[in-house]
Amino acid sequence: MKKLILGVAFAALMSSSAMAAKVGVSMAKFDDNFLTVLRNGMIEQAKGMSGVELQVEDAQNDVAKQLDQIKNFAASGVDAIIVNPVDTSATQAMSDAAAAAKIPLVYVNREPVNVDKLPENQAFVASNEADSGTLETKEVCRLFKEAGKKEANVYVIMGELSNQAAVQRTKDIEEVIATPDCSFIKIIDKQTSNWNRDEAQNLMTNWLSTGKPFDGVIANNDESAIGAIQAMKAANIDMKAVVVGGVDATQDALAAMQAGDLDATVFQDAAGQGAGALDAALKLSKGEKVEHKVYVPFQLVTPANIDKFLKKN
């Protein structure tokens, strides 16, 4: 099992007895660009606190392993638990395990299925997914209009279907396209790449082999958008002739935008979510009240404002 233990140094202005806390963190997987930034955000936040120790573990995209990690955290007597869930539909058992041990739990980034029924000492920190795919698709629509398109065919690349963010982002896309302003856009196919660049590249390669004319790709995340771009470039498609959108504003995505390949992405503040989750966990561990839903805003990123985001994710 991959494991990262972080002992945090004492800060001069804080009392270790007042702030001492051990927090168990279970990440869905370490091998993910966005989640790595989120994880590092928690670590950086902790560095400025006294007596805080993070035990960060990799669930390796395994629901059973993640539940075991939560139970082990509880058995070891941590003061709080942070979970980036592997499967957002499997979180009730995690909430139950933490509640039985009377240990505060904070979900981060991925919305748990039981988010509206969380106990008093549990919370969810993320960005509101109703905004992510909406911002992305509205910009894609605007770019089509700017190009004079009266009809536009798009492919939609979805994330993991067990993940609430993928479900919501796809719903966002469909709802924007259903509006009068963007109803000229038609989805000709939608399939999952499981958030994965290589799977997205293979998927796009298969779509290209059908020979169907298309005008753009709307992806649930940047890794999938980049995979699609790689497939299109391998097929010698002029990237100026298509519109491609993603979500997350990762460094690789911003590089693709600077190269003229990615047209739109949506900044999801990974470090901000990580820091916010740790802050909520520490407050709950001291008996303080925290809102059940704490949102960090999404922001649209385009070539016009990219400079603001180059050093963020």
Tab-separated table of C-alpha atoms in Angstrom:
chain	number	residue	atom	x	y	z
A	1	MET	CA	0.000	0.000	0.000
A	2	LYS	CA	1.357	3.402	-0.924
A	3	LYS	CA	1.460	5.580	2.185
A	4	LEU	CA	2.678	9.059	2.956
A	5	ILE	CA	3.267	10.092	6.570
A	6	LEU	CA	3.773	13.792	7.254
A	7	GLY	CA	5.003	15.117	10.588
A	8	VAL	CA	4.468	18.877	10.675
A	9	ALA	CA	6.891	21.211	12.444
A	10	PHE	CA	5.831	23.579	15.203
A	11	ALA	CA	4.821	27.122	14.292
A	12	ALA	CA	6.155	29.849	16.549
A	13	LEU	CA	2.877	31.600	17.209
A	14	MET	CA	0.698	28.592	18.020
A	15	SER	CA	0.454	26.375	21.075
A	16	SER	CA	1.036	22.698	20.256
A	17	SER	CA	-1.277	21.618	23.059
A	18	ALA	CA	-4.087	23.700	21.567
A	19	MET	CA	-3.559	22.583	17.979
A	20	ALA	CA	-2.148	19.046	18.296
A	21	ALA	CA	-4.107	16.742	16.038
A	22	LYS	CA	-3.630	13.627	13.958
A	23	VAL	CA	-5.657	13.460	10.753
A	24	GLY	CA	-6.065	10.360	8.589
A	25	VAL	CA	-6.466	11.074	4.872
A	26	SER	CA	-7.650	8.487	2.343
A	27	MET	CA	-7.199	9.559	-1.284
A	28	ALA	CA	-8.984	7.701	-4.089
A	29	LYS	CA	-5.646	7.343	-5.856
A	30	PHE	CA	-2.232	8.983	-5.850
A	31	ASP	CA	-1.735	8.478	-9.596
A	32	ASP	CA	-3.875	11.423	-10.700
A	33	ASN	CA	-2.584	14.887	-11.588
A	34	PHE	CA	-5.464	16.848	-10.092
A	35	LEU	CA	-5.689	14.780	-6.900
A	36	THR	CA	-1.934	15.166	-6.421
A	37	VAL	CA	-2.351	18.949	-6.336
A	38	LEU	CA	-5.252	18.546	-3.908
A	39	ARG	CA	-3.223	16.264	-1.658
A	40	ASN	CA	-0.301	18.678	-1.716
A	41	GLY	CA	-2.696	21.490	-0.805
A	42	MET	CA	-3.523	19.717	2.433
A	43	ILE	CA	0.146	19.132	3.145
A	44	GLU	CA	1.071	22.763	2.515
A	45	GLN	CA	-1.818	23.942	4.714
A	46	ALA	CA	-0.632	21.681	7.515
A	47	LYS	CA	2.916	23.023	7.348
A	48	GLY	CA	1.726	26.330	8.799
A	49	MET	CA	0.031	24.684	11.769
A	50	SER	CA	1.571	23.426	14.973
A	51	GLY	CA	1.401	19.831	16.103
A	52	VAL	CA	-0.684	18.624	13.166
A	53	GLU	CA	0.212	15.214	11.747
A	54	LEU	CA	-1.253	13.907	8.498
A	55	GLN	CA	-1.317	10.229	7.625
A	56	VAL	CA	-2.113	10.124	3.904
A	57	GLU	CA	-2.950	6.794	2.279
A	58	ASP	CA	-3.648	5.685	-1.285
A	59	ALA	CA	-6.866	3.694	-1.758
A	60	GLN	CA	-5.643	2.735	-5.252
A	61	ASN	CA	-9.169	3.197	-6.648
A	62	ASP	CA	-10.414	0.303	-4.500
A	63	VAL	CA	-13.616	0.890	-2.490
A	64	ALA	CA	-12.972	-1.977	-0.061
A	65	LYS	CA	-9.410	-0.809	0.570
A	66	GLN	CA	-10.663	2.706	1.266
A	67	LEU	CA	-13.259	1.524	3.777
A	68	ASP	CA	-10.558	-0.518	5.523
A	69	GLN	CA	-8.361	2.571	5.688
A	70	ILE	CA	-11.150	4.534	7.350
A	71	LYS	CA	-11.745	1.756	9.881
A	72	ASN	CA	-8.010	1.569	10.584
A	73	PHE	CA	-7.832	5.333	11.094
A	74	ALA	CA	-10.690	5.071	13.577
A	75	ALA	CA	-9.062	2.161	15.413
A	76	SER	CA	-5.785	4.075	15.696
A	77	GLY	CA	-7.562	7.001	17.362
A	78	VAL	CA	-7.077	9.793	14.854
A	79	ASP	CA	-8.748	13.098	15.657
A	80	ALA	CA	-10.377	13.455	12.238
A	81	ILE	CA	-10.606	11.722	8.859
A	82	ILE	CA	-10.569	13.208	5.355
A	83	VAL	CA	-11.815	11.107	2.443
A	84	ASN	CA	-11.568	11.630	-1.292
A	85	PRO	CA	-13.997	8.823	-2.184
A	86	VAL	CA	-13.246	6.170	-4.788
A	87	ASP	CA	-16.955	5.639	-5.447
A	88	THR	CA	-19.330	8.411	-4.413
A	89	SER	CA	-22.227	5.954	-4.212
A	90	ALA	CA	-20.406	3.910	-1.559
A	91	THR	CA	-19.923	6.607	1.069
A	92	GLN	CA	-22.710	5.694	3.492
A	93	ALA	CA	-20.637	2.857	4.963
A	94	MET	CA	-17.718	5.270	5.408
A	95	SER	CA	-19.902	7.800	7.214
A	96	ASP	CA	-21.286	5.026	9.404
A	97	ALA	CA	-17.799	3.764	10.333
A	98	ALA	CA	-16.630	7.236	11.346
A	99	ALA	CA	-19.864	7.992	13.204
A	100	ALA	CA	-19.646	4.725	15.153
A	101	ALA	CA	-16.159	5.725	16.282
A	102	LYS	CA	-17.349	9.299	17.008
A	103	ILE	CA	-14.594	10.698	14.781
A	104	PRO	CA	-15.260	13.706	12.511
A	105	LEU	CA	-15.104	13.006	8.787
A	106	VAL	CA	-14.752	15.386	5.853
A	107	TYR	CA	-15.304	14.351	2.239
A	108	VAL	CA	-13.269	16.320	-0.271
A	109	ASN	CA	-13.693	17.000	-4.008
A	110	ARG	CA	-16.142	14.186	-4.778
A	111	GLU	CA	-19.683	14.570	-3.495
A	112	PRO	CA	-20.859	11.647	-1.316
A	113	VAL	CA	-24.228	10.095	-2.125
A	114	ASN	CA	-25.353	10.824	1.455
A	115	VAL	CA	-24.272	14.481	1.395
A	116	ASP	CA	-27.720	15.710	2.474
A	117	LYS	CA	-27.836	13.297	5.434
A	118	LEU	CA	-24.392	13.767	6.942
A	119	PRO	CA	-24.132	13.678	10.750
A	120	GLU	CA	-23.314	16.903	12.637
A	121	ASN	CA	-19.590	16.142	12.716
A	122	GLN	CA	-19.240	15.410	8.989
A	123	ALA	CA	-18.895	17.777	6.023
A	124	PHE	CA	-18.164	18.024	2.311
A	125	VAL	CA	-15.612	20.431	0.788
A	126	ALA	CA	-15.454	20.855	-2.978
A	127	SER	CA	-16.565	23.064	-5.833
A	128	ASN	CA	-20.190	23.106	-6.974
A	129	GLU	CA	-20.304	20.730	-9.936
A	130	ALA	CA	-23.448	22.410	-11.240
A	131	ASP	CA	-21.093	25.209	-12.333
A	132	SER	CA	-18.249	23.200	-13.879
A	133	GLY	CA	-19.764	21.671	-17.009
A	134	THR	CA	-22.045	24.696	-17.320
A	135	LEU	CA	-19.175	27.190	-17.595
A	136	GLU	CA	-17.323	24.882	-19.979
A	137	THR	CA	-20.255	24.267	-22.312
A	138	LYS	CA	-21.404	27.876	-22.400
A	139	GLU	CA	-17.918	28.855	-23.563
A	140	VAL	CA	-17.893	26.113	-26.211
A	141	CYS	CA	-21.283	27.370	-27.386
A	142	ARG	CA	-20.007	30.953	-27.493
A	143	LEU	CA	-16.987	29.926	-29.559
A	144	PHE	CA	-19.185	28.075	-32.052
A	145	LYS	CA	-21.349	31.186	-32.416
A	146	GLU	CA	-18.278	33.364	-32.809
A	147	ALA	CA	-17.174	31.065	-35.645
A	148	GLY	CA	-20.568	31.483	-37.309
A	149	LYS	CA	-21.754	27.914	-36.736
A	150	LYS	CA	-25.473	27.334	-37.295
A	151	GLU	CA	-25.115	23.621	-36.537
A	152	ALA	CA	-22.395	21.926	-34.512
A	153	ASN	CA	-21.784	18.247	-33.748
A	154	VAL	CA	-19.843	17.339	-30.618
A	155	TYR	CA	-18.509	14.299	-28.845
A	156	VAL	CA	-18.785	14.172	-25.044
A	157	ILE	CA	-16.147	12.339	-23.014
A	158	MET	CA	-17.383	11.438	-19.547
A	159	GLY	CA	-15.463	10.653	-16.372
A	160	GLU	CA	-15.989	7.587	-14.183
A	161	LEU	CA	-19.696	6.793	-14.240
A	162	SER	CA	-19.625	5.909	-10.515
A	163	ASN	CA	-18.465	9.439	-9.765
A	164	GLN	CA	-20.959	12.180	-8.965
A	165	ALA	CA	-18.792	14.826	-10.655
A	166	ALA	CA	-18.900	12.964	-13.969
A	167	VAL	CA	-22.645	12.527	-13.755
A	168	GLN	CA	-23.225	16.194	-12.882
A	169	ARG	CA	-20.808	17.585	-15.471
A	170	THR	CA	-22.465	15.535	-18.199
A	171	LYS	CA	-25.852	16.750	-17.009
A	172	ASP	CA	-24.531	20.329	-17.138
A	173	ILE	CA	-23.475	19.839	-20.760
A	174	GLU	CA	-26.856	18.468	-21.748
A	175	GLU	CA	-28.747	21.218	-19.941
A	176	VAL	CA	-26.765	24.009	-21.624
A	177	ILE	CA	-27.274	22.398	-25.030
A	178	ALA	CA	-31.008	22.210	-24.312
A	179	THR	CA	-31.247	25.992	-23.935
A	180	PRO	CA	-32.445	28.085	-26.914
A	181	ASP	CA	-29.064	29.830	-27.197
A	182	CYS	CA	-27.134	26.590	-27.660
A	183	SER	CA	-29.712	24.213	-29.131
A	184	PHE	CA	-27.857	24.234	-32.459
A	185	ILE	CA	-25.306	21.896	-30.840
A	186	LYS	CA	-25.902	18.150	-31.202
A	187	ILE	CA	-24.204	15.412	-29.176
A	188	ILE	CA	-23.379	12.658	-31.666
A	189	ASP	CA	-21.958	10.275	-29.054
A	190	LYS	CA	-20.884	10.222	-25.416
A	191	GLN	CA	-18.724	7.620	-23.695
A	192	THR	CA	-16.534	7.349	-20.633
A	193	SER	CA	-12.750	7.522	-20.500
A	194	ASN	CA	-12.715	7.052	-16.711
A	195	TRP	CA	-10.922	10.425	-16.342
A	196	ASN	CA	-7.949	8.816	-18.124
A	197	ARG	CA	-5.851	10.404	-20.887
A	198	ASP	CA	-4.911	7.135	-22.615
A	199	GLU	CA	-8.487	5.851	-22.580
A	200	ALA	CA	-9.688	9.162	-24.016
A	201	GLN	CA	-7.097	8.977	-26.779
A	202	ASN	CA	-8.258	5.471	-27.699
A	203	LEU	CA	-11.891	6.549	-27.565
A	204	MET	CA	-11.266	9.540	-29.818
A	205	THR	CA	-9.277	7.377	-32.226
A	206	ASN	CA	-12.263	5.042	-32.504
A	207	TRP	CA	-14.629	7.948	-33.119
A	208	LEU	CA	-12.336	9.333	-35.812
A	209	SER	CA	-12.305	5.956	-37.541
A	210	THR	CA	-16.064	6.263	-38.159
A	211	GLY	CA	-15.497	9.263	-40.388
A	212	LYS	CA	-18.417	11.198	-38.887
A	213	PRO	CA	-18.029	14.961	-39.256
A	214	PHE	CA	-17.753	16.775	-35.913
A	215	ASP	CA	-16.988	20.265	-34.671
A	216	GLY	CA	-15.824	19.793	-31.115
A	217	VAL	CA	-15.203	17.713	-28.013
A	218	ILE	CA	-16.564	18.516	-24.553
A	219	ALA	CA	-14.748	16.510	-21.898
A	220	ASN	CA	-15.541	16.053	-18.214
A	221	ASN	CA	-11.908	16.710	-17.307
A	222	ASP	CA	-8.664	18.000	-18.791
A	223	GLU	CA	-6.918	14.635	-18.950
A	224	SER	CA	-9.698	13.366	-21.232
A	225	ALA	CA	-9.577	16.527	-23.324
A	226	ILE	CA	-5.814	16.123	-23.746
A	227	GLY	CA	-6.226	12.481	-24.772
A	228	ALA	CA	-8.738	13.541	-27.425
A	229	ILE	CA	-6.370	16.269	-28.636
A	230	GLN	CA	-3.535	13.747	-28.967
A	231	ALA	CA	-5.738	11.487	-31.100
A	232	MET	CA	-6.840	14.366	-33.310
A	233	LYS	CA	-3.289	15.611	-33.811
A	234	ALA	CA	-2.151	12.077	-34.679
A	235	ALA	CA	-4.876	12.075	-37.339
A	236	ASN	CA	-3.594	15.420	-38.686
A	237	ILE	CA	-6.767	17.301	-37.764
A	238	ASP	CA	-6.380	21.074	-37.755
A	239	MET	CA	-6.980	22.029	-34.114
A	240	LYS	CA	-8.110	25.483	-35.218
A	241	ALA	CA	-11.061	23.805	-36.941
A	242	VAL	CA	-12.432	22.185	-33.760
A	243	VAL	CA	-13.396	23.414	-30.296
A	244	VAL	CA	-12.197	21.419	-27.281
A	245	GLY	CA	-13.209	21.983	-23.664
A	246	GLY	CA	-12.134	20.418	-20.378
A	247	VAL	CA	-12.343	20.955	-16.620
A	248	ASP	CA	-9.664	21.377	-13.906
A	249	ALA	CA	-7.116	23.818	-15.401
A	250	THR	CA	-4.206	21.461	-14.739
A	251	GLN	CA	-0.722	22.527	-15.798
A	252	ASP	CA	-0.812	20.157	-18.777
A	253	ALA	CA	-4.133	21.627	-19.840
A	254	LEU	CA	-2.858	25.175	-19.610
A	255	ALA	CA	0.147	24.190	-21.721
A	256	ALA	CA	-2.265	22.736	-24.305
A	257	MET	CA	-4.202	25.994	-24.261
A	258	GLN	CA	-1.032	28.021	-24.790
A	259	ALA	CA	-0.222	25.756	-27.741
A	260	GLY	CA	-3.611	26.559	-29.266
A	261	ASP	CA	-5.033	23.045	-28.846
A	262	LEU	CA	-7.405	23.480	-25.872
A	263	ASP	CA	-10.005	26.220	-26.144
A	264	ALA	CA	-11.603	26.240	-22.696
A	265	THR	CA	-11.154	24.751	-19.270
A	266	VAL	CA	-12.547	25.464	-15.817
A	267	PHE	CA	-10.277	26.171	-12.874
A	268	GLN	CA	-11.041	23.886	-9.981
A	269	ASP	CA	-8.979	25.005	-7.010
A	270	ALA	CA	-7.404	21.700	-6.020
A	271	ALA	CA	-5.059	23.194	-3.427
A	272	GLY	CA	-7.913	25.317	-2.059
A	273	GLN	CA	-10.129	22.257	-1.670
A	274	GLY	CA	-7.361	20.349	0.107
A	275	ALA	CA	-6.658	23.219	2.475
A	276	GLY	CA	-10.383	23.753	3.064
A	277	ALA	CA	-10.905	20.082	3.872
A	278	LEU	CA	-8.099	20.121	6.442
A	279	ASP	CA	-9.430	23.327	7.989
A	280	ALA	CA	-12.926	21.791	8.289
A	281	ALA	CA	-11.545	18.561	9.766
A	282	LEU	CA	-9.562	20.414	12.434
A	283	LYS	CA	-12.535	22.591	13.367
A	284	LEU	CA	-14.790	19.550	13.693
A	285	SER	CA	-12.145	17.781	15.802
A	286	LYS	CA	-12.358	20.687	18.282
A	287	GLY	CA	-16.151	20.522	18.375
A	288	GLU	CA	-16.669	23.621	16.254
A	289	LYS	CA	-19.542	23.804	13.792
A	290	VAL	CA	-18.881	23.608	10.056
A	291	GLU	CA	-21.360	23.935	7.196
A	292	HIS	CA	-22.215	20.538	5.691
A	293	LYS	CA	-21.326	21.862	2.227
A	294	VAL	CA	-18.342	24.173	1.782
A	295	TYR	CA	-17.873	25.309	-1.823
A	296	VAL	CA	-14.729	26.698	-3.475
A	297	PRO	CA	-15.846	28.519	-6.678
A	298	PHE	CA	-15.089	27.284	-10.201
A	299	GLN	CA	-13.677	29.826	-12.690
A	300	LEU	CA	-13.682	29.744	-16.490
A	301	VAL	CA	-10.221	29.759	-18.093
A	302	THR	CA	-9.679	30.902	-21.673
A	303	PRO	CA	-6.679	32.136	-23.664
A	304	ALA	CA	-7.770	35.668	-22.683
A	305	ASN	CA	-7.296	35.153	-18.917
A	306	ILE	CA	-4.915	32.171	-18.752
A	307	ASP	CA	-2.137	34.244	-17.159
A	308	LYS	CA	-4.123	34.399	-13.903
A	309	PHE	CA	-4.061	30.615	-13.570
A	310	LEU	CA	-0.614	29.521	-14.771
A	311	LYS	CA	0.809	29.065	-11.279
A	312	LYS	CA	-2.267	27.735	-9.489
A	313	ASN	CA	-2.896	24.047	-10.209
